[in-house]
Short mmCIF file of C-alpha atoms in Angstrom, two decimals:
data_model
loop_
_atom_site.label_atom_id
_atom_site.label_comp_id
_atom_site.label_asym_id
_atom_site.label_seq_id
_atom_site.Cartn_x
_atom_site.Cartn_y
_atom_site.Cartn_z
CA UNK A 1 -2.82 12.27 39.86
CA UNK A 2 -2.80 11.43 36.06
CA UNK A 3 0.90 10.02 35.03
CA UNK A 4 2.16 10.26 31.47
CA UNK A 5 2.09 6.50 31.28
CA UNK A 6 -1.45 7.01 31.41
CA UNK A 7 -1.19 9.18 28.03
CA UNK A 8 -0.79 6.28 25.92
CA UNK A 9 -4.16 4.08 27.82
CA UNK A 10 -5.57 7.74 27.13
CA UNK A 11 -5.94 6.68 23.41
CA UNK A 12 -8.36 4.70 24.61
CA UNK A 13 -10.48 7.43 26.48
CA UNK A 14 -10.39 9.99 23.74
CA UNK A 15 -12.16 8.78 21.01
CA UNK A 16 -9.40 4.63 12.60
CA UNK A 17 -12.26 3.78 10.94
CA UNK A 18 -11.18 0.27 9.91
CA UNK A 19 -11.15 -2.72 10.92
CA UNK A 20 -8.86 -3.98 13.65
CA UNK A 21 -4.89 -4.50 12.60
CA UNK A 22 -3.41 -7.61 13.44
CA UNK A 23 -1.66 -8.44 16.14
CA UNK A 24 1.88 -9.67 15.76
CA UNK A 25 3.16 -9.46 19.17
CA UNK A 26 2.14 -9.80 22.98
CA UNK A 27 4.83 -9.86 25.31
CA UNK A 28 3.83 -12.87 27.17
CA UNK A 29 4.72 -14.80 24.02
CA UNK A 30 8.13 -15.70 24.37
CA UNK A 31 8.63 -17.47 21.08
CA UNK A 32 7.16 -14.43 18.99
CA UNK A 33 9.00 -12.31 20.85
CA UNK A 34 12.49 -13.85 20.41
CA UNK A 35 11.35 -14.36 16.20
CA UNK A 36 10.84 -10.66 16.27
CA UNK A 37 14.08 -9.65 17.88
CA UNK A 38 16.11 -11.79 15.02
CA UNK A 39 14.10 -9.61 12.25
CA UNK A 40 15.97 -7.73 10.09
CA UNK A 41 17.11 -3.87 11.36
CA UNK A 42 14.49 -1.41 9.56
CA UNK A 43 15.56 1.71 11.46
CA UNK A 44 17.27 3.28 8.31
CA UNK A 45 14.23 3.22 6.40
CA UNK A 46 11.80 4.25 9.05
CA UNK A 47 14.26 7.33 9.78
CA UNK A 48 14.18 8.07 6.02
CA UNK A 49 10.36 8.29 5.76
CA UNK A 50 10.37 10.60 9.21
CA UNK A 51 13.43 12.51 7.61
CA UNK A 52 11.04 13.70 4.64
CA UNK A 53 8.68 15.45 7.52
CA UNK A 54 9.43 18.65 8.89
CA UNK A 55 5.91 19.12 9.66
CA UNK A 56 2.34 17.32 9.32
CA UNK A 57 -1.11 18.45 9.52
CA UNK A 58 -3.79 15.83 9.18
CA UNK A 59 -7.33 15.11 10.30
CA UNK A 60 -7.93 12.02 12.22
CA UNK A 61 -10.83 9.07 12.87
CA UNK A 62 -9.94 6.54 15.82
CA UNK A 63 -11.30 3.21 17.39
CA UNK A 64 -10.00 1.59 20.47
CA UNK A 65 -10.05 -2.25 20.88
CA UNK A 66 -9.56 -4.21 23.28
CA UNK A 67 -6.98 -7.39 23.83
CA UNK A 68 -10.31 -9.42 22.50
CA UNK A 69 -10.30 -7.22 19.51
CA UNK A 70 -13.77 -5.60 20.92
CA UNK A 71 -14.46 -2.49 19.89
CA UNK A 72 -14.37 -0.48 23.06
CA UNK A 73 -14.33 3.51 21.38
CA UNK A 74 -14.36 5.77 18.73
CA UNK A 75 -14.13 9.36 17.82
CA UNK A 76 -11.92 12.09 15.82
CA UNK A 77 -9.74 15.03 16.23
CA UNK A 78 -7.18 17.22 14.78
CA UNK A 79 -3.13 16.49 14.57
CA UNK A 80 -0.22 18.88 14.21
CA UNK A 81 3.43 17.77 14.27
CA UNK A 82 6.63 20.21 13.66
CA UNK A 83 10.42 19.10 14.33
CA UNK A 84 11.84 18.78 16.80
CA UNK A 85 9.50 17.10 19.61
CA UNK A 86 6.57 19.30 18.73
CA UNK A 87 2.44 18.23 18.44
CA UNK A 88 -0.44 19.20 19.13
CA UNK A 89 -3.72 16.26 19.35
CA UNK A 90 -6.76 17.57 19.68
CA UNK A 91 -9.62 15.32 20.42
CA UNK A 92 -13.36 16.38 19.47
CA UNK A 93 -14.96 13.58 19.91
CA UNK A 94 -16.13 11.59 22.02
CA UNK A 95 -15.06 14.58 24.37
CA UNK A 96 -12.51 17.65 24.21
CA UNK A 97 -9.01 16.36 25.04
CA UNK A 98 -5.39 18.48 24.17
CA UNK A 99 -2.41 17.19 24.39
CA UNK A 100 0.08 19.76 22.91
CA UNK A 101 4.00 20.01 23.37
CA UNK A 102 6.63 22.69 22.57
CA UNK A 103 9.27 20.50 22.81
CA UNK A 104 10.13 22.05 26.29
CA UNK A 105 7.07 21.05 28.24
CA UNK A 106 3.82 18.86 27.38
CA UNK A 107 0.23 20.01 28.52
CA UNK A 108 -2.58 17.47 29.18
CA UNK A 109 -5.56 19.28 29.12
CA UNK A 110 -8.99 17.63 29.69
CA UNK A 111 -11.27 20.32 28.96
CA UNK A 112 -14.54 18.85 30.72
CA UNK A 113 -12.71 18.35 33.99
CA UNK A 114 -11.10 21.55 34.42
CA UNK A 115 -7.77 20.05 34.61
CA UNK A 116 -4.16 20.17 33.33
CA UNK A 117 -1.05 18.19 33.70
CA UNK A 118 2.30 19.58 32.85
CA UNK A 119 5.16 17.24 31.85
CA UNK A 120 8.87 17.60 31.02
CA UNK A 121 8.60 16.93 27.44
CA UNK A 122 12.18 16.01 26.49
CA UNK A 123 11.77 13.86 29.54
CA UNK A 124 9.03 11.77 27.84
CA UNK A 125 10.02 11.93 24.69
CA UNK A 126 10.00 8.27 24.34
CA UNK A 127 6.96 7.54 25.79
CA UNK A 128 4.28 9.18 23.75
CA UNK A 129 4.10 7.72 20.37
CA UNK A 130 2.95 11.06 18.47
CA UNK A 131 6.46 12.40 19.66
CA UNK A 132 8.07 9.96 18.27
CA UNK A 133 7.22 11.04 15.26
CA UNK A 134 8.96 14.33 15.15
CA UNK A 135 12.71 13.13 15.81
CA UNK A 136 15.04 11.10 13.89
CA UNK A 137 17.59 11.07 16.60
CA UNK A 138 19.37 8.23 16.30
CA UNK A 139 20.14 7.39 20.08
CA UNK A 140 16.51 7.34 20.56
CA UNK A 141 15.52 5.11 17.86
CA UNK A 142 18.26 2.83 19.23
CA UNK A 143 16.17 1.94 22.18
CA UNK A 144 13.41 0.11 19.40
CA UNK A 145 13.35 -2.87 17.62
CA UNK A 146 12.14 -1.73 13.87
CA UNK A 147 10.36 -3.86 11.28
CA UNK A 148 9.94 -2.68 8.24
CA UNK A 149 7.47 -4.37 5.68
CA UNK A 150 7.59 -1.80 2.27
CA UNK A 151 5.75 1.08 3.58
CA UNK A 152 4.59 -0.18 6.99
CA UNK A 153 6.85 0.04 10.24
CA UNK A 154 6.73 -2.47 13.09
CA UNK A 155 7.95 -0.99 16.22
CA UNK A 156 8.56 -2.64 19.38
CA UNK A 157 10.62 -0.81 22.24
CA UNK A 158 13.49 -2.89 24.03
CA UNK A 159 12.70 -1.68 27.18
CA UNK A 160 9.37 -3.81 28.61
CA UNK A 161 8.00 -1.43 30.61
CA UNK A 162 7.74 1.31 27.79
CA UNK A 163 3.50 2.19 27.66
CA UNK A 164 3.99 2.13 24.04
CA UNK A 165 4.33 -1.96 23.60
CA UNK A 166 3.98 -1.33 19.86
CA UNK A 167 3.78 1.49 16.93
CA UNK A 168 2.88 0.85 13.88
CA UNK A 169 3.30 3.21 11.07
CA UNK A 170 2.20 3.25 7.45
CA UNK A 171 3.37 6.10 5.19
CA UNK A 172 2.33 7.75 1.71
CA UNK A 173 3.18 10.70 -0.16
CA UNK A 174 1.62 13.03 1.93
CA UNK A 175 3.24 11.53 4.79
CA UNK A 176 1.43 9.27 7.97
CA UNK A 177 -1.64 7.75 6.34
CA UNK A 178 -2.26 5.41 9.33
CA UNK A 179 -1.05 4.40 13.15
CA UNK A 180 -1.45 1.88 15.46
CA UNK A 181 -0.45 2.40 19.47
CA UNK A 182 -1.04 -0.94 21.19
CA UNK A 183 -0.24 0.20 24.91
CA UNK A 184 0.84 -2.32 27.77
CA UNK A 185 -2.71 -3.04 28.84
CA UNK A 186 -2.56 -4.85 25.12
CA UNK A 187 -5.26 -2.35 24.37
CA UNK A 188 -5.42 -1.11 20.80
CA UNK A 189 -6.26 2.44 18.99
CA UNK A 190 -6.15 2.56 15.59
CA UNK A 191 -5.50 6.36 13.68
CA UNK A 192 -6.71 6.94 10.00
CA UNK A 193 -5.51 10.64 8.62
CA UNK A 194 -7.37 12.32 5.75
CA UNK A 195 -6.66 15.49 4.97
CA UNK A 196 -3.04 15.26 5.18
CA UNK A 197 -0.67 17.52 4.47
CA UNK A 198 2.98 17.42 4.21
CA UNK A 199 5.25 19.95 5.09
CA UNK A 200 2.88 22.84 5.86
CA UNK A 201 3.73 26.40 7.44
CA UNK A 202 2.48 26.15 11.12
CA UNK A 203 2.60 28.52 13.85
CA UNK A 204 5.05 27.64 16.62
CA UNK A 205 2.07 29.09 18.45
CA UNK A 206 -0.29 26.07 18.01
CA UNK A 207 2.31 24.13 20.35
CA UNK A 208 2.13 26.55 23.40
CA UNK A 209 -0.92 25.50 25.83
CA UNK A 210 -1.99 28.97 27.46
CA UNK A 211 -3.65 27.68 30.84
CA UNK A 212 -7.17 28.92 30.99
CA UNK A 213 -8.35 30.94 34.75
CA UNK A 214 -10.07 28.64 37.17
CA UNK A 215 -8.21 25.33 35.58
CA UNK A 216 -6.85 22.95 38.11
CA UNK A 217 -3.10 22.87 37.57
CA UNK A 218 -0.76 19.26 38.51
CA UNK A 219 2.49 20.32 37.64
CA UNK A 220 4.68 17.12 37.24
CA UNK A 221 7.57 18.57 36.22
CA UNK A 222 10.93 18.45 38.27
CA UNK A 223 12.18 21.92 39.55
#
C-alpha cells in the first residue's frame, strides 16, 4: 500500500521549466549541515510572506532531477491552496494525479489505476510540502530550520526522517512564483507558477474528493 511518505517521491512520478536549483544541503554532509544550523532564524519573514495568503490559485510546469542533477521528468498541472491546511494539485501531465485536502482528510487519487488513498490530514500536515503552505502556525514552523535570502526561503526540517529534506520557496506579488521539494531520496522537483493569483474566491468545494464507483479504496486513516 502507498504511504504518505511516498507523496513527496510522488513529485517525481507526476510530471519547473528551468534549469536545476542548486543544491545547498545533503544530509550526509556533516559540515554543511552544522553551517546551516548556525544560520540566522528566517521564520518571521517566511511567516510574513505566508501571512499575506489566504488563498492561491496558480498554474504549474515541473521537472524532476535526480541526485546527479539528471533530468528524470516533466509535466504540468493545476494548484489551489485556501487556509487553513487546504489544496488541491492536480496533475495533467505526464498522467492524471489528485491530491486534494479539506483540512480534515487528504485524498490520493491516481486516476489511471483506479485507486485512492485516504489520509488524516492534520496528521500529515508536516509532511507534504504544499500543506505547508497554508499555515502559519507557529509550533509547526518550530520544527524547521528557515533561511531566508530576500525573497527566497531555505527550509530544512529538524527532524531527519521528515520526506521533505528541503523546501524552497521564492515569493512575488502575486504570491509563490517558484518551489523546490528535494525529498529524502535527494531527488529533486522543481515548480514554476504562471498564472497566479493571490487571494482569489474559491469554493470550499474544490477541496472535497468525491470517490468515484468502482475506485479501489485504502483507507489509512486511524478509526
Amino acid at each position: 500500500m502507498k504511504k504518505l511518505a511516498l507523496l513527496v517521491a510522488l513529485f517525481s512520478n507526476l510530471s519547473l521549466a528551468q534549469q536545476p536549483a542548486t543544491v545547498d544541503f545533503a544530509p550526509h554532509l556533516n559540515q554543511i549541515q552544522q553551517q546551516r544550523l548556525s544560520a540566522p532564524d528566517g521564520s518571521a519573514q517566511l511567516l510574513a510572506e505566508l501571512a499575506r495568503i489566504d488563498s492561491f490559485s496558480a498554474r504549474y510546469q515541473q521537472q524532476v532531477f535526480d541526485e546527479q542533477q539528471q533530468l528524470l521528468q516533466q509535466g504540468e498541472g493545476k494548484l489551489l491552496l485556501k487556509k487553513v491546511a487546504r489544496f488541491r494539485f492536480e496533475g495533467i501531465e505526464p498522467e492524471p494525479v489528485l491530491l486534494v485536502s479539506d483540512g480534515e482528510n487528504l485524498w490520493f487519487y491516481n486516476e489511471l489505476l483506479e485507486q485512492v488513498s485516504i489520509y488524516d490530514a492534520k496528521a500529515q500536515v508536516g509532511q507534504t510540502a504544499f500543506a505547508l503552505l497554508t499555515t502559519t502556525d507557529p509550533a509547526l514552523w518550530q520544527q524547521y530550520q528557515v533561511i531566508a535570502q530576500q525573497e527566497v526561503f531555505i527550509i530544512h526540517p529538524l527532524d531527519s526522517n521528515n520526506p521533505v529534506q528541503q523546501l524552497v520557496l521564492a515569493f512575488n506579488k502575486n504570491g509563490l512564483s517558484e518551489m523546490t521539494v528535494i525529498d529524502i531520496n535527494q531527488q529533486q522537483s522543481v515548480f514554476r507558477f504562471t498564472g497566479a493569483s493571490l487571494n482569489p474566491e474559491i469554493d470550499d468545494q474544490q477541496f472535497v474528493f468525491r470517490i468515484p464507483d468502482g475506485v479501489d479504496i485504502d483507507d489509512q486513516r486511524q478509526h
